[in-house]
C-alpha positions as semicolon CSV with decimal commas, in nm:
position;residue;x (nm);y (nm);z (nm)
1;X;-0,106;2,786;0,559
2;X;0,032;2,676;0,895
3;X;0,324;2,880;1,025
4;X;0,636;2,697;1,147
5;X;0,920;2,809;1,371
6;X;1,187;2,558;1,264
7;X;1,267;2,339;0,964
8;X;1,430;1,997;0,991
9;X;1,572;1,870;0,662
10;X;1,738;1,554;0,536
11;X;2,059;1,578;0,335
12;X;2,114;1,286;0,095
13;X;1,882;1,295;-0,208
14;X;1,701;1,591;-0,051
15;X;1,975;1,855;-0,076
16;X;2,277;1,661;-0,199
17;X;2,259;1,436;-0,505
18;X;2,366;1,113;-0,338
19;X;2,220;0,892;-0,612
20;X;2,440;1,055;-0,878
21;X;2,753;1,034;-0,663
22;X;2,686;0,670;-0,573
23;X;2,625;0,573;-0,937
24;X;2,953;0,732;-1,046
25;X;3,141;0,570;-0,758
26;X;3,003;0,223;-0,839
27;X;3,100;0,268;-1,204
28;X;3,457;0,351;-1,102
29;X;3,474;0,054;-0,863
30;X;3,353;-0,178;-1,138
31;X;3,631;-0,056;-1,369
32;X;3,912;-0,016;-1,115
33;X;3,862;-0,358;-0,953
34;X;3,810;-0,544;-1,283
35;X;3,470;-0,659;-1,162
36;X;3,373;-0,747;-1,519
37;X;3,546;-1,077;-1,442
38;X;3,276;-1,149;-1,182
39;X;2,982;-0,954;-1,324
40;X;2,934;-0,945;-1,704
41;X;2,802;-0,588;-1,695
42;X;2,784;-0,296;-1,453
43;X;2,403;-0,342;-1,416
44;X;2,466;-0,703;-1,312
45;X;2,690;-0,580;-1,031
46;X;2,448;-0,304;-0,928
47;X;2,158;-0,548;-0,943
48;X;2,315;-0,748;-0,660
49;X;2,461;-0,452;-0,470
50;X;2,172;-0,208;-0,464
51;X;1,882;-0,411;-0,315
52;X;2,106;-0,548;-0,041
53;X;2,251;-0,204;0,030
54;X;1,899;-0,063;0,071
55;X;1,809;-0,352;0,302
56;X;2,120;-0,283;0,512
57;X;2,037;0,089;0,539
58;X;1,685;0,001;0,650
59;X;1,828;-0,231;0,915
60;X;2,084;0,034;1,012
61;X;1,797;0,277;1,072
62;X;1,648;0,020;1,312
63;X;1,988;-0,031;1,480
64;X;1,994;-0,393;1,367
65;X;2,336;-0,361;1,200
66;X;2,631;-0,139;1,284
67;X;2,804;0,112;1,060
68;X;3,099;-0,127;1,029
69;X;2,871;-0,414;0,924
70;X;2,696;-0,201;0,663
71;X;3,028;-0,070;0,531
72;X;3,160;-0,425;0,486
73;X;2,858;-0,634;0,396
74;X;2,722;-0,420;0,112
75;X;3,026;-0,512;-0,099
76;X;3,106;-0,854;0,044
77;X;2,756;-0,980;-0,040
78;X;2,768;-0,920;-0,418
79;X;3,127;-1,048;-0,437
80;X;3,025;-1,378;-0,279
81;X;2,699;-1,404;-0,474
82;X;2,887;-1,376;-0,802
83;X;3,151;-1,633;-0,711
84;X;3,181;-1,815;-0,378
85;X;3,558;-1,844;-0,417
86;X;3,697;-1,670;-0,102
87;X;3,956;-1,478;-0,303
88;X;3,972;-1,269;-0,618
89;X;4,300;-1,188;-0,794
90;X;4,476;-1,340;-0,495
91;X;4,310;-1,108;-0,241
92;X;4,081;-1,233;0,031
93;X;3,729;-1,110;-0,049
94;X;3,677;-0,985;0,305
95;X;3,977;-0,754;0,268
96;X;3,863;-0,664;-0,081
97;X;3,514;-0,569;0,040
98;X;3,660;-0,342;0,307
99;X;3,891;-0,177;0,055
100;X;3,603;-0,126;-0,188
101;X;3,397;0,027;0,092
102;X;3,670;0,278;0,171
103;X;3,712;0,366;-0,197
104;X;3,337;0,400;-0,238
105;X;3,316;0,667;0,032
106;X;3,614;0,851;-0,114
107;X;3,460;0,843;-0,460
108;X;3,118;0,962;-0,346
109;X;3,291;1,267;-0,200
110;X;3,473;1,317;-0,531
111;X;3,146;1,311;-0,724
112;X;2,944;1,513;-0,472
113;X;2,701;1,764;-0,621
114;X;2,394;1,946;-0,499
115;X;2,055;1,864;-0,642
116;X;1,906;2,115;-0,888
117;X;1,758;2,413;-0,700
118;X;1,915;2,302;-0,370
119;X;2,112;2,624;-0,322
120;X;1,809;2,837;-0,408
121;X;1,574;2,644;-0,179
122;X;1,814;2,631;0,117
123;X;1,882;3,004;0,084
124;X;1,508;3,074;0,065
125;X;1,434;2,864;0,374
126;X;1,730;2,991;0,577
127;X;1,613;3,349;0,527
128;X;1,280;3,256;0,690
129;X;1,347;2,976;0,941
130;X;1,626;2,820;1,146
131;X;1,736;2,511;0,950
132;X;1,858;2,186;1,102
133;X;2,012;1,904;0,898
134;X;1,897;1,564;1,024
135;X;2,098;1,285;0,858
136;X;2,166;0,913;0,897
137;X;2,474;0,936;0,676
138;X;2,822;0,847;0,797
139;X;2,963;1,147;0,981
140;X;3,296;1,174;0,795
141;X;3,113;1,178;0,462
142;X;2,836;1,413;0,569
143;X;3,068;1,672;0,719
144;X;3,281;1,666;0,405
145;X;2,978;1,726;0,185
146;X;2,847;2,002;0,412
147;X;3,185;2,174;0,411
148;X;3,207;2,159;0,031
149;X;2,845;2,247;-0,040
150;X;2,878;2,622;0,009
151;X;2,565;2,599;0,227
152;X;2,698;2,503;0,569
153;X;2,657;2,852;0,713
154;X;2,287;2,840;0,626
155;X;2,220;2,573;0,889
156;X;2,170;2,652;1,255
157;X;2,229;2,292;1,363
158;X;2,373;1,971;1,217
159;X;2,242;1,645;1,364
160;X;2,423;1,330;1,247
161;X;2,267;1,011;1,382
162;X;2,600;0,830;1,414
163;X;2,714;1,084;1,674
164;X;2,407;1,022;1,887
165;X;2,391;0,644;1,869
166;X;2,046;0,609;1,710
167;X;1,909;0,675;1,364
168;X;1,603;0,809;1,188
169;X;1,322;0,705;1,221
170;X;1,392;0,688;1,597
171;X;1,181;0,971;1,751
172;X;1,467;1,054;1,988
173;X;1,665;1,202;1,701
174;X;1,378;1,435;1,615
175;X;1,328;1,526;1,980
176;X;1,691;1,633;2,009
177;X;1,653;1,853;1,702
178;X;1,343;2,012;1,855
179;X;1,530;2,081;2,178
180;X;1,817;2,241;1,986
181;X;1,568;2,480;1,827
182;X;1,370;2,533;2,148
183;X;1,043;2,450;1,970
184;X;0,762;2,201;2,018
185;X;0,678;1,926;1,770
186;X;0,380;2,132;1,652
187;X;0,610;2,421;1,557
188;X;0,841;2,222;1,328
189;X;0,824;2,042;0,995
190;X;1,051;1,772;0,850
191;X;1,154;1,779;0,482
192;X;1,290;1,461;0,324
193;X;1,282;1,209;0,042
194;X;1,267;0,884;0,243
195;X;0,930;0,774;0,372
196;X;1,082;0,519;0,610
197;X;1,336;0,740;0,783
198;X;1,221;1,099;0,727
199;X;0,842;1,090;0,702
200;X;0,759;0,797;0,928
201;X;1,013;0,922;1,182
202;X;0,863;1,270;1,188
203;X;0,514;1,125;1,222
204;X;0,623;0,918;1,520
205;X;0,763;1,233;1,680
206;X;0,441;1,431;1,618
207;X;0,606;1,658;1,359
208;X;0,449;1,764;1,029
209;X;0,614;1,625;0,716
210;X;0,695;1,754;0,369
211;X;0,775;1,455;0,150
212;X;0,961;1,501;-0,178
213;X;0,835;1,209;-0,384
214;X;0,779;1,185;-0,758
215;X;0,578;0,867;-0,799
216;X;0,210;0,802;-0,715
217;X;0,180;0,649;-0,369
218;X;-0,075;0,527;-0,119
219;X;0,142;0,651;0,167
220;X;0,063;0,994;0,302
221;X;0,232;1,293;0,456
222;X;0,126;1,639;0,567
223;X;0,246;1,768;0,229
224;X;0,379;1,584;-0,077
225;X;0,567;1,758;-0,359
226;X;0,735;1,613;-0,666
227;X;1,055;1,819;-0,658
228;X;1,265;2,022;-0,417
229;X;1,176;2,359;-0,572
230;X;0,809;2,300;-0,484
231;X;0,902;2,335;-0,116
232;X;0,901;2,712;-0,171
233;X;0,532;2,703;-0,266
234;X;0,443;2,562;0,078
235;X;0,686;2,723;0,323
């Protein structure tokens, strides 16, 4: 097995359970904002929100939309798709979308949890390698989650794309992480759940990849495992 000198690792849905927190936050928004008046069921709301949110994050990774645009448009879009009336309960939908975006971030912090085995795996890796978090998440949210994870001291470096002005999969983000660790691309490996941002980005930077992915796929990586705990069988 190849020996590495540094580990780069994604945060959301790799260490932290972002999907759970987001699902709980969307449920609360649906109830708190009486969205049943626009969307008959919660899945109807999520069915409009989720695909467009994923599209926005993909475009954000390519620097095609700003953080502010993503924050606003992911809620404004479903509101307008459900009913093109510019207001709801007397509030302009643009203002409503911004307020929902702020509440969504607050609620995802409220519902933050680690993925199963995250503490064990991070502790295992940190005892053997310098660990660097490499995240596209919004900085105020990511630093909150890191501070409340109980794991922050396990990481040698924290790299948040927003603070640098470019996002994964941009190779520059990976190059900065390599420089922080004083290692070459051949001495590092990237661990993540997203093929587009984590795996493709690491490939473009010449870094080996460890992809956490459950479903059968035609895409490839240096290593593919089905769950986070399997990382310990490789590194």
